[in-house]
Amino acid sequence: MARRLIVRKTGAFRGTIRPPSDKSLTHRAYMFAALARRESDDFTPAVDGPGAVGGIQIPGPGTSIINYPLNGEDCESTLRCLATLGAEVRRISATQVYVTPPTQWVTDPVILDCGNSGTTIRLLAGILAGIEGIDATLIGDESLSRRPMGRITKPIQELGADITGDTAPVRIRGKALRAIQYDSPVASAQVKSAVLLAGLRADGKTTVTEPALSRDHTERMFTALGIELDRVENSISIEGGQQWNSFEFTVPGDISSAAFFIVASLLHAESDVTFNGLGVNPSRVGVLVLLAKMFPVEPVFELLDSQEELGEPVATMTIRTPKQLPAFEIAGEVVPTLIDEIPILAVLATQCHGTTVIRDAQELRVKETDRIAVVTENLKRMGADITATNDGMIITGPTPLHGTTVDSSGDHRIGMSFTIAGTIATGETIIENADAIQTSYPEFVRHLTELSGCAPEVIE
Ligand code: S3P
């Protein structure tokens, strides 16, 4: 992928894509597959050995089949860590991976490189803390090493774990755990999932309460796998010692990735884009709830053909350009349901009539970059009227954007947001460090080219 992208103004976005598979769900599918019950007669078929039929490997019981996993770098980090810990990973094709749980978890000291991925480091910490004999050090890249880990190491310590690190490296020596009741100060699915995963191995019933409901993929997948969970408002409880069998899962498309082309369709007159196989979990569709509020009379999107995959709702979605773009507000409980979409929604706000206010989004400051600071700086450079606040941004529009050089700062969502900004700007917009886009959307440039009919220049 490109080190640098050069983007020019495009026309309408039209066509149909299957957005890349969901990042949060791919991580969980890999991890939960590695935690499934391993059957005694499980086997590892060689390509042309027993178990292989016509060159196709047939998985044994205990092996899970993950269809359409996200092949982005974050999920690859999860897969590599699980393999280092003893799970068997077989990549059958670009769209199918088999994962078999370890016969025995590796207890030699291991260093697990989580790359850029907050979900990998935080959820793995929850998993490993309760596996006796584990001796693991979880590390990450420069960006991940700056992100707060005390938010998971502290509650996992309360479960009795031997875990340290306010930032990476996070050091874990697995041991027996006991259940806790944890009141999380942040609405974070990574924190909630880490505590629930540690709670699965603890003696007793662990409860996590969060200030607002964060994405509930862990809960939905657990329930679909037969795990008993209780949910009372924003509190989730899980009894330790529960196990599940292997499963097959087709990963739905990621609404956080689709959001770039949803916004592009709103920005470019006469756009009409269809997204197939889109994950529409209610705890992730804040962007659609926002659009429904912005356009109460003439809806801009339509959802069709709903189905379910392991408790996750999936649909086809079509979006068309509205006549006018009104300013909007993002605040309160809706924030966790669209937290990853705020950078691209800030780009949208520059073209909306009036003042857009984004509040209660201080979590943006501890993502892959400080997204409040980076979005504000880059949009200012392009001519937007934007002010950063402690917990959000205030943007007044519409203002024309002009091309300039902006840096992704190594953050995939910043790289993609400013590529879309470049499609409405005058002149050339140069995105430095565009290779960060690989983290979650390896086909981004291809989809951009297909939908807009204009190919950005890719400088290796
Ligand atoms: C994620 C949860 C969110 C989100 C991240 C993925 C997950 O982070 O921003 O991209 O897979 O659980 P927080 O849980 O820290 O809010």
PDB file of N, CA, C and O in Angstrom, residues 179-232:
ATOM      1  N   ALA A 179     -14.156 -13.854  40.960  1.00  0.00           N
ATOM      2  CA  ALA A 179     -15.090 -12.904  40.349  1.00  0.00           C
ATOM      3  C   ALA A 179     -15.095 -11.554  41.067  1.00  0.00           C
ATOM      4  O   ALA A 179     -14.814 -11.480  42.266  1.00  0.00           O
ATOM      5  N   ILE A 180     -15.407 -10.492  40.310  1.00  0.00           N
ATOM      6  CA  ILE A 180     -15.547  -9.153  40.899  1.00  0.00           C
ATOM      7  C   ILE A 180     -16.781  -8.471  40.323  1.00  0.00           C
ATOM      8  O   ILE A 180     -17.344  -8.915  39.333  1.00  0.00           O
ATOM      9  N   GLN A 181     -17.112  -7.337  40.947  1.00  0.00           N
ATOM     10  CA  GLN A 181     -18.118  -6.451  40.370  1.00  0.00           C
ATOM     11  C   GLN A 181     -17.354  -5.207  40.011  1.00  0.00           C
ATOM     12  O   GLN A 181     -16.733  -4.585  40.888  1.00  0.00           O
ATOM     13  N   TYR A 182     -17.361  -4.826  38.741  1.00  0.00           N
ATOM     14  CA  TYR A 182     -16.521  -3.710  38.318  1.00  0.00           C
ATOM     15  C   TYR A 182     -17.351  -2.603  37.687  1.00  0.00           C
ATOM     16  O   TYR A 182     -18.113  -2.838  36.753  1.00  0.00           O
ATOM     17  N   ASP A 183     -17.172  -1.396  38.226  1.00  0.00           N
ATOM     18  CA  ASP A 183     -17.834  -0.205  37.692  1.00  0.00           C
ATOM     19  C   ASP A 183     -16.838   0.512  36.808  1.00  0.00           C
ATOM     20  O   ASP A 183     -15.939   1.172  37.304  1.00  0.00           O
ATOM     21  N   SER A 184     -16.974   0.369  35.508  1.00  0.00           N
ATOM     22  CA  SER A 184     -15.982   0.971  34.615  1.00  0.00           C
ATOM     23  C   SER A 184     -16.238   2.469  34.485  1.00  0.00           C
ATOM     24  O   SER A 184     -17.370   2.885  34.258  1.00  0.00           O
ATOM     25  N   PRO A 185     -15.179   3.271  34.618  1.00  0.00           N
ATOM     26  CA  PRO A 185     -15.387   4.716  34.456  1.00  0.00           C
ATOM     27  C   PRO A 185     -15.593   5.116  32.993  1.00  0.00           C
ATOM     28  O   PRO A 185     -16.024   6.219  32.711  1.00  0.00           O
ATOM     29  N   VAL A 186     -15.248   4.220  32.041  1.00  0.00           N
ATOM     30  CA  VAL A 186     -15.406   4.558  30.615  1.00  0.00           C
ATOM     31  C   VAL A 186     -16.347   3.561  29.920  1.00  0.00           C
ATOM     32  O   VAL A 186     -16.374   2.387  30.283  1.00  0.00           O
ATOM     33  N   ALA A 187     -17.076   4.077  28.923  1.00  0.00           N
ATOM     34  CA  ALA A 187     -17.904   3.192  28.095  1.00  0.00           C
ATOM     35  C   ALA A 187     -16.987   2.647  27.017  1.00  0.00           C
ATOM     36  O   ALA A 187     -16.781   3.274  25.989  1.00  0.00           O
ATOM     37  N   SER A 188     -16.370   1.501  27.289  1.00  0.00           N
ATOM     38  CA  SER A 188     -15.400   0.931  26.355  1.00  0.00           C
ATOM     39  C   SER A 188     -15.639  -0.567  26.220  1.00  0.00           C
ATOM     40  O   SER A 188     -15.594  -1.311  27.203  1.00  0.00           O
ATOM     41  N   ALA A 189     -15.871  -1.002  24.970  1.00  0.00           N
ATOM     42  CA  ALA A 189     -16.094  -2.432  24.733  1.00  0.00           C
ATOM     43  C   ALA A 189     -14.818  -3.223  24.972  1.00  0.00           C
ATOM     44  O   ALA A 189     -14.877  -4.408  25.308  1.00  0.00           O
ATOM     45  N   GLN A 190     -13.677  -2.564  24.801  1.00  0.00           N
ATOM     46  CA  GLN A 190     -12.422  -3.281  25.050  1.00  0.00           C
ATOM     47  C   GLN A 190     -12.264  -3.570  26.540  1.00  0.00           C
ATOM     48  O   GLN A 190     -11.867  -4.670  26.933  1.00  0.00           O
ATOM     49  N   VAL A 191     -12.608  -2.590  27.370  1.00  0.00           N
ATOM     50  CA  VAL A 191     -12.530  -2.804  28.828  1.00  0.00           C
ATOM     51  C   VAL A 191     -13.569  -3.848  29.246  1.00  0.00           C
ATOM     52  O   VAL A 191     -13.254  -4.822  29.938  1.00  0.00           O
ATOM     53  N   LYS A 192     -14.808  -3.644  28.809  1.00  0.00           N
ATOM     54  CA  LYS A 192     -15.889  -4.575  29.179  1.00  0.00           C
ATOM     55  C   LYS A 192     -15.534  -6.013  28.765  1.00  0.00           C
ATOM     56  O   LYS A 192     -15.655  -6.951  29.554  1.00  0.00           O
ATOM     57  N   SER A 193     -15.050  -6.161  27.513  1.00  0.00           N
ATOM     58  CA  SER A 193     -14.751  -7.509  27.016  1.00  0.00           C
ATOM     59  C   SER A 193     -13.582  -8.123  27.764  1.00  0.00           C
ATOM     60  O   SER A 193     -13.584  -9.322  28.053  1.00  0.00           O
ATOM     61  N   ALA A 194     -12.561  -7.313  28.075  1.00  0.00           N
ATOM     62  CA  ALA A 194     -11.395  -7.841  28.795  1.00  0.00           C
ATOM     63  C   ALA A 194     -11.833  -8.386  30.153  1.00  0.00           C
ATOM     64  O   ALA A 194     -11.422  -9.483  30.569  1.00  0.00           O
ATOM     65  N   VAL A 195     -12.702  -7.638  30.849  1.00  0.00           N
ATOM     66  CA  VAL A 195     -13.141  -8.080  32.185  1.00  0.00           C
ATOM     67  C   VAL A 195     -14.037  -9.320  32.049  1.00  0.00           C
ATOM     68  O   VAL A 195     -13.900 -10.282  32.819  1.00  0.00           O
ATOM     69  N   LEU A 196     -14.928  -9.348  31.055  1.00  0.00           N
ATOM     70  CA  LEU A 196     -15.797 -10.521  30.882  1.00  0.00           C
ATOM     71  C   LEU A 196     -14.973 -11.764  30.533  1.00  0.00           C
ATOM     72  O   LEU A 196     -15.248 -12.865  31.018  1.00  0.00           O
ATOM     73  N   LEU A 197     -13.950 -11.579  29.699  1.00  0.00           N
ATOM     74  CA  LEU A 197     -13.119 -12.731  29.313  1.00  0.00           C
ATOM     75  C   LEU A 197     -12.326 -13.248  30.508  1.00  0.00           C
ATOM     76  O   LEU A 197     -12.191 -14.462  30.684  1.00  0.00           O
ATOM     77  N   ALA A 198     -11.830 -12.336  31.346  1.00  0.00           N
ATOM     78  CA  ALA A 198     -11.144 -12.786  32.567  1.00  0.00           C
ATOM     79  C   ALA A 198     -12.170 -13.443  33.488  1.00  0.00           C
ATOM     80  O   ALA A 198     -11.907 -14.501  34.085  1.00  0.00           O
ATOM     81  N   GLY A 199     -13.382 -12.855  33.544  1.00  0.00           N
ATOM     82  CA  GLY A 199     -14.450 -13.388  34.401  1.00  0.00           C
ATOM     83  C   GLY A 199     -14.865 -14.797  34.015  1.00  0.00           C
ATOM     84  O   GLY A 199     -15.292 -15.579  34.870  1.00  0.00           O
ATOM     85  N   LEU A 200     -14.708 -15.130  32.744  1.00  0.00           N
ATOM     86  CA  LEU A 200     -15.053 -16.478  32.271  1.00  0.00           C
ATOM     87  C   LEU A 200     -14.214 -17.540  32.967  1.00  0.00           C
ATOM     88  O   LEU A 200     -14.600 -18.688  33.075  1.00  0.00           O
ATOM     89  N   ARG A 201     -13.005 -17.161  33.376  1.00  0.00           N
ATOM     90  CA  ARG A 201     -12.118 -18.128  34.051  1.00  0.00           C
ATOM     91  C   ARG A 201     -12.098 -17.933  35.558  1.00  0.00           C
ATOM     92  O   ARG A 201     -11.280 -18.557  36.246  1.00  0.00           O
ATOM     93  N   ALA A 202     -12.932 -17.009  36.060  1.00  0.00           N
ATOM     94  CA  ALA A 202     -12.894 -16.740  37.498  1.00  0.00           C
ATOM     95  C   ALA A 202     -13.906 -17.599  38.225  1.00  0.00           C
ATOM     96  O   ALA A 202     -14.865 -18.090  37.634  1.00  0.00           O
ATOM     97  N   ASP A 203     -13.671 -17.734  39.515  1.00  0.00           N
ATOM     98  CA  ASP A 203     -14.569 -18.469  40.370  1.00  0.00           C
ATOM     99  C   ASP A 203     -15.720 -17.535  40.731  1.00  0.00           C
ATOM    100  O   ASP A 203     -15.478 -16.511  41.360  1.00  0.00           O
ATOM    101  N   GLY A 204     -16.957 -17.817  40.330  1.00  0.00           N
ATOM    102  CA  GLY A 204     -18.093 -16.960  40.675  1.00  0.00           C
ATOM    103  C   GLY A 204     -18.575 -16.114  39.511  1.00  0.00           C
ATOM    104  O   GLY A 204     -18.199 -16.341  38.366  1.00  0.00           O
ATOM    105  N   LYS A 205     -19.419 -15.139  39.862  1.00  0.00           N
ATOM    106  CA  LYS A 205     -20.086 -14.340  38.836  1.00  0.00           C
ATOM    107  C   LYS A 205     -19.464 -12.945  38.766  1.00  0.00           C
ATOM    108  O   LYS A 205     -19.483 -12.202  39.752  1.00  0.00           O
ATOM    109  N   THR A 206     -18.940 -12.594  37.604  1.00  0.00           N
ATOM    110  CA  THR A 206     -18.316 -11.278  37.413  1.00  0.00           C
ATOM    111  C   THR A 206     -19.316 -10.351  36.739  1.00  0.00           C
ATOM    112  O   THR A 206     -19.989 -10.742  35.792  1.00  0.00           O
ATOM    113  N   THR A 207     -19.376  -9.114  37.244  1.00  0.00           N
ATOM    114  CA  THR A 207     -20.288  -8.119  36.659  1.00  0.00           C
ATOM    115  C   THR A 207     -19.499  -6.885  36.247  1.00  0.00           C
ATOM    116  O   THR A 207     -18.648  -6.403  36.990  1.00  0.00           O
ATOM    117  N   VAL A 208     -19.758  -6.387  35.045  1.00  0.00           N
ATOM    118  CA  VAL A 208     -19.161  -5.122  34.593  1.00  0.00           C
ATOM    119  C   VAL A 208     -20.290  -4.147  34.324  1.00  0.00           C
ATOM    120  O   VAL A 208     -21.246  -4.479  33.620  1.00  0.00           O
ATOM    121  N   THR A 209     -20.153  -2.947  34.859  1.00  0.00           N
ATOM    122  CA  THR A 209     -21.136  -1.896  34.602  1.00  0.00           C
ATOM    123  C   THR A 209     -20.423  -0.756  33.902  1.00  0.00           C
ATOM    124  O   THR A 209     -19.319  -0.380  34.303  1.00  0.00           O
ATOM    125  N   GLU A 210     -21.023  -0.240  32.839  1.00  0.00           N
ATOM    126  CA  GLU A 210     -20.397   0.891  32.156  1.00  0.00           C
ATOM    127  C   GLU A 210     -21.348   2.081  32.126  1.00  0.00           C
ATOM    128  O   GLU A 210     -22.562   1.903  32.209  1.00  0.00           O
ATOM    129  N   PRO A 211     -20.777   3.296  32.001  1.00  0.00           N
ATOM    130  CA  PRO A 211     -21.619   4.497  32.073  1.00  0.00           C
ATOM    131  C   PRO A 211     -22.607   4.616  30.905  1.00  0.00           C
ATOM    132  O   PRO A 211     -23.662   5.229  31.039  1.00  0.00           O
ATOM    133  N   ALA A 212     -22.267   4.071  29.751  1.00  0.00           N
ATOM    134  CA  ALA A 212     -23.194   4.014  28.611  1.00  0.00           C
ATOM    135  C   ALA A 212     -22.879   2.710  27.907  1.00  0.00           C
ATOM    136  O   ALA A 212     -21.770   2.180  28.062  1.00  0.00           O
ATOM    137  N   LEU A 213     -23.833   2.210  27.137  1.00  0.00           N
ATOM    138  CA  LEU A 213     -23.596   0.909  26.507  1.00  0.00           C
ATOM    139  C   LEU A 213     -22.598   1.038  25.358  1.00  0.00           C
ATOM    140  O   LEU A 213     -22.827   1.780  24.400  1.00  0.00           O
ATOM    141  N   SER A 214     -21.479   0.314  25.467  1.00  0.00           N
ATOM    142  CA  SER A 214     -20.526   0.273  24.350  1.00  0.00           C
ATOM    143  C   SER A 214     -20.912  -0.894  23.443  1.00  0.00           C
ATOM    144  O   SER A 214     -21.815  -1.675  23.777  1.00  0.00           O
ATOM    145  N   ARG A 215     -20.205  -1.053  22.336  1.00  0.00           N
ATOM    146  CA  ARG A 215     -20.571  -2.110  21.378  1.00  0.00           C
ATOM    147  C   ARG A 215     -20.676  -3.457  22.091  1.00  0.00           C
ATOM    148  O   ARG A 215     -19.836  -3.784  22.942  1.00  0.00           O
ATOM    149  N   ASP A 216     -21.715  -4.228  21.733  1.00  0.00           N
ATOM    150  CA  ASP A 216     -22.005  -5.443  22.513  1.00  0.00           C
ATOM    151  C   ASP A 216     -21.692  -6.727  21.733  1.00  0.00           C
ATOM    152  O   ASP A 216     -22.386  -7.730  21.888  1.00  0.00           O
ATOM    153  N   HIS A 217     -20.658  -6.691  20.899  1.00  0.00           N
ATOM    154  CA  HIS A 217     -20.337  -7.887  20.103  1.00  0.00           C
ATOM    155  C   HIS A 217     -19.991  -9.097  20.980  1.00  0.00           C
ATOM    156  O   HIS A 217     -20.389 -10.219  20.688  1.00  0.00           O
ATOM    157  N   THR A 218     -19.216  -8.862  22.032  1.00  0.00           N
ATOM    158  CA  THR A 218     -18.818  -9.983  22.897  1.00  0.00           C
ATOM    159  C   THR A 218     -20.055 -10.653  23.472  1.00  0.00           C
ATOM    160  O   THR A 218     -20.198 -11.883  23.414  1.00  0.00           O
ATOM    161  N   GLU A 219     -20.985  -9.838  23.968  1.00  0.00           N
ATOM    162  CA  GLU A 219     -22.190 -10.390  24.587  1.00  0.00           C
ATOM    163  C   GLU A 219     -23.024 -11.162  23.560  1.00  0.00           C
ATOM    164  O   GLU A 219     -23.526 -12.252  23.833  1.00  0.00           O
ATOM    165  N   ARG A 220     -23.207 -10.573  22.382  1.00  0.00           N
ATOM    166  CA  ARG A 220     -24.030 -11.237  21.359  1.00  0.00           C
ATOM    167  C   ARG A 220     -23.404 -12.551  20.900  1.00  0.00           C
ATOM    168  O   ARG A 220     -24.095 -13.562  20.748  1.00  0.00           O
ATOM    169  N   MET A 221     -22.097 -12.535  20.674  1.00  0.00           N
ATOM    170  CA  MET A 221     -21.454 -13.772  20.207  1.00  0.00           C
ATOM    171  C   MET A 221     -21.487 -14.827  21.303  1.00  0.00           C
ATOM    172  O   MET A 221     -21.777 -15.992  21.044  1.00  0.00           O
ATOM    173  N   PHE A 222     -21.206 -14.415  22.547  1.00  0.00           N
ATOM    174  CA  PHE A 222     -21.269 -15.366  23.662  1.00  0.00           C
ATOM    175  C   PHE A 222     -22.656 -16.009  23.719  1.00  0.00           C
ATOM    176  O   PHE A 222     -22.786 -17.226  23.836  1.00  0.00           O
ATOM    177  N   THR A 223     -23.697 -15.185  23.657  1.00  0.00           N
ATOM    178  CA  THR A 223     -25.065 -15.715  23.757  1.00  0.00           C
ATOM    179  C   THR A 223     -25.320 -16.699  22.622  1.00  0.00           C
ATOM    180  O   THR A 223     -25.858 -17.792  22.833  1.00  0.00           O
ATOM    181  N   ALA A 224     -24.902 -16.321  21.399  1.00  0.00           N
ATOM    182  CA  ALA A 224     -25.124 -17.219  20.247  1.00  0.00           C
ATOM    183  C   ALA A 224     -24.337 -18.521  20.416  1.00  0.00           C
ATOM    184  O   ALA A 224     -24.728 -19.560  19.887  1.00  0.00           O
ATOM    185  N   LEU A 225     -23.232 -18.482  21.164  1.00  0.00           N
ATOM    186  CA  LEU A 225     -22.419 -19.686  21.376  1.00  0.00           C
ATOM    187  C   LEU A 225     -22.918 -20.497  22.580  1.00  0.00           C
ATOM    188  O   LEU A 225     -22.314 -21.513  22.936  1.00  0.00           O
ATOM    189  N   GLY A 226     -23.996 -20.025  23.209  1.00  0.00           N
ATOM    190  CA  GLY A 226     -24.605 -20.794  24.303  1.00  0.00           C
ATOM    191  C   GLY A 226     -24.123 -20.394  25.688  1.00  0.00           C
ATOM    192  O   GLY A 226     -24.442 -21.055  26.679  1.00  0.00           O
ATOM    193  N   ILE A 227     -23.374 -19.314  25.765  1.00  0.00           N
ATOM    194  CA  ILE A 227     -22.901 -18.845  27.077  1.00  0.00           C
ATOM    195  C   ILE A 227     -24.013 -18.043  27.750  1.00  0.00           C
ATOM    196  O   ILE A 227     -24.676 -17.238  27.092  1.00  0.00           O
ATOM    197  N   GLU A 228     -24.209 -18.282  29.047  1.00  0.00           N
ATOM    198  CA  GLU A 228     -25.251 -17.529  29.745  1.00  0.00           C
ATOM    199  C   GLU A 228     -24.709 -16.226  30.274  1.00  0.00           C
ATOM    200  O   GLU A 228     -23.684 -16.204  30.976  1.00  0.00           O
ATOM    201  N   LEU A 229     -25.400 -15.149  29.926  1.00  0.00           N
ATOM    202  CA  LEU A 229     -25.023 -13.803  30.373  1.00  0.00           C
ATOM    203  C   LEU A 229     -26.283 -13.143  30.898  1.00  0.00           C
ATOM    204  O   LEU A 229     -27.354 -13.386  30.364  1.00  0.00           O
ATOM    205  N   ASP A 230     -26.155 -12.285  31.903  1.00  0.00           N
ATOM    206  CA  ASP A 230     -27.310 -11.486  32.326  1.00  0.00           C
ATOM    207  C   ASP A 230     -27.005 -10.054  31.987  1.00  0.00           C
ATOM    208  O   ASP A 230     -25.896  -9.582  32.262  1.00  0.00           O
ATOM    209  N   ARG A 231     -28.010  -9.377  31.427  1.00  0.00           N
ATOM    210  CA  ARG A 231     -27.811  -7.957  31.190  1.00  0.00           C
ATOM    211  C   ARG A 231     -28.929  -7.182  31.849  1.00  0.00           C
ATOM    212  O   ARG A 231     -30.105  -7.438  31.613  1.00  0.00           O
ATOM    213  N   VAL A 232     -28.579  -6.245  32.709  1.00  0.00           N
ATOM    214  CA  VAL A 232     -29.558  -5.341  33.303  1.00  0.00           C
ATOM    215  C   VAL A 232     -29.049  -3.941  33.000  1.00  0.00           C
ATOM    216  O   VAL A 232     -28.000  -3.526  33.504  1.00  0.00           O
TER     217      VAL A 232
END
